Amino acid sequence: MKLISGSASDTLAARVARELGTDTAKIETKRFPDGEKYLRVLGDVKGEEVAVIQSINRTPDELLFEYLLLADTLKDLGASRIIAFIPYFAYARQDERFNPGEALSFKTVSKLIENVGTDEIYTIDMHQHRVLKSSDVFNIPSHNLTAMPLLADYVEKVANLHNPLVIGPDAEAEQWAKIAADKLHTDYDVFEKKRLGSETVQIRPRKASAKDRDVLIVDDIISTGGTIVEALKILFSQGARRIDVACTHPILVGGALARIYEAGAVNVIGTDTVSSPISYVSVAPLIAEQIRKESSR
Ligand code: R5P
């Protein structure tokens, strides 16, 4: 199987290639003077199965379009099968029409990816709040992998947490809190919102108390950092001893990272689905494992 990367994921793809003992096929991209994108696949892909790695992060419209050009070109050049690895899948949060007339972006993006000839798709900790299975959105085989075991292993090595409590900042995060807690041989909980009056809500862990505990907060995405900062405030007010934070996708908009450290987090740890100053954990082994399985089918 050939391995090829879009411009968002060349470092990650190089790591995957190293895991597999292979190299990546190259593409050339540039902009025409009028702003249009140019893309060229270098090398022959006729009859080949191709794994394409392209995170759709930070500049999602541009990177999505690049993926569409790349996949369509590969099929046009005779690639026999395209397996997309989209470690960060943008637009998954707009999975519902919250206000009349809104675009169902998740559905539109999925359709576009399918329509350029993608045969199978892998995502990593894709945001699934209302859509609970990727097969609810995709008509091609789809798999949502999780980076949480890799993150928990890393936290265990670097943070030296004492009797940690793992916390997910909302109900959806329970899936990740459970995995991290199992890895760290400890307990977990998630925040719940309790309405106290028409204008007051109380947010706190469902049952566990953070008092005198080392806490690890886990989530899929850190974007503005607002969710994590709020969680830090609540957990410190409960008497948490120290708090570390781990997430799969460190989007880190604006001053998100600084705000989280200022709010008292000791370590903030993310993966390289999005390259960032805290991308300490690589998802390359996760992707390489699936490519190995796909190649041996
Ligand atoms: C929300 O449901 C997600 O799981 C994350 O908690 C959210 O996207 C984080 O966004 P922000 O960092 O902007 O609070």
Tab-separated table of N, CA, C and O and ligand atoms in Angstrom, residues 93 127 129 169-170 172 176 219-228, ligand 1:
chain	number	residue	atom	x	y	z
A	93	ARG	N	-18.742	18.919	14.722
A	93	ARG	CA	-19.575	19.500	15.780
A	93	ARG	C	-20.885	20.068	15.234
A	93	ARG	O	-21.843	20.226	15.959
A	127	HIS	N	-15.512	13.938	16.989
A	127	HIS	CA	-16.558	14.463	17.860
A	127	HIS	C	-17.895	13.820	17.508
A	127	HIS	O	-18.361	13.930	16.371
A	129	HIS	N	-21.361	13.815	19.281
A	129	HIS	CA	-22.270	14.136	20.377
A	129	HIS	C	-23.653	13.580	20.112
A	129	HIS	O	-24.184	12.811	20.875
A	169	PRO	N	-15.175	16.452	31.016
A	169	PRO	CA	-15.953	17.676	31.287
A	169	PRO	C	-17.403	17.643	30.812
A	169	PRO	O	-18.138	18.596	31.042
A	170	ASP	N	-17.818	16.578	30.139
A	170	ASP	CA	-19.249	16.438	29.812
A	170	ASP	C	-19.558	14.951	29.614
A	170	ASP	O	-18.648	14.104	29.640
A	172	GLU	N	-20.292	13.205	27.061
A	172	GLU	CA	-19.657	12.537	25.926
A	172	GLU	C	-18.249	12.061	26.279
A	172	GLU	O	-17.760	11.061	25.761
A	176	TRP	N	-13.830	8.514	27.046
A	176	TRP	CA	-12.377	8.709	27.164
A	176	TRP	C	-11.935	8.634	28.626
A	176	TRP	O	-10.868	8.115	28.937
A	219	ASP	N	-10.348	15.153	27.355
A	219	ASP	CA	-11.382	15.589	26.414
A	219	ASP	C	-10.890	15.290	24.994
A	219	ASP	O	-9.709	15.005	24.793
A	220	ASP	N	-11.804	15.394	24.024
A	220	ASP	CA	-11.390	15.155	22.646
A	220	ASP	C	-10.656	16.372	22.084
A	220	ASP	O	-9.580	16.253	21.509
A	221	ILE	N	-11.257	17.557	22.259
A	221	ILE	CA	-10.734	18.766	21.607
A	221	ILE	C	-10.460	19.837	22.663
A	221	ILE	O	-11.263	20.022	23.584
A	222	ILE	N	-9.345	20.549	22.527
A	222	ILE	CA	-9.235	21.840	23.212
A	222	ILE	C	-9.179	22.882	22.102
A	222	ILE	O	-8.231	22.917	21.310
A	223	SER	N	-10.204	23.709	22.049
A	223	SER	CA	-10.240	24.737	21.002
A	223	SER	C	-9.937	26.087	21.652
A	223	SER	O	-8.782	26.494	21.743
A	224	THR	N	-10.936	26.759	22.179
A	224	THR	CA	-10.675	28.037	22.860
A	224	THR	C	-10.112	27.814	24.268
A	224	THR	O	-9.607	28.746	24.888
A	225	GLY	N	-10.258	26.621	24.796
A	225	GLY	CA	-9.816	26.323	26.157
A	225	GLY	C	-10.887	26.622	27.197
A	225	GLY	O	-10.707	26.328	28.384
A	226	GLY	N	-12.013	27.187	26.762
A	226	GLY	CA	-13.068	27.587	27.713
A	226	GLY	C	-13.563	26.419	28.568
A	226	GLY	O	-13.725	26.563	29.789
A	227	THR	N	-13.773	25.282	27.949
A	227	THR	CA	-14.294	24.116	28.684
A	227	THR	C	-13.312	23.694	29.775
A	227	THR	O	-13.697	23.442	30.926
A	228	ILE	N	-12.035	23.632	29.412
A	228	ILE	CA	-11.030	23.153	30.381
A	228	ILE	C	-10.837	24.174	31.506
A	228	ILE	O	-10.732	23.803	32.680
B	1	R5P	C1	-17.359	19.675	23.314
B	1	R5P	O1	-18.347	18.973	23.373
B	1	R5P	C2	-15.998	19.109	23.062
B	1	R5P	O2	-15.878	17.796	23.523
B	1	R5P	C3	-14.927	19.980	23.694
B	1	R5P	O3	-15.130	20.011	25.090
B	1	R5P	C4	-15.002	21.389	23.145
B	1	R5P	O4	-15.011	21.352	21.744
B	1	R5P	C5	-13.843	22.205	23.624
B	1	R5P	O5	-13.970	23.498	23.095
B	1	R5P	P1	-13.366	24.730	23.857
B	1	R5P	O6	-11.923	24.442	24.105
B	1	R5P	O7	-13.580	25.870	22.903
B	1	R5P	O8	-14.134	24.919	25.122
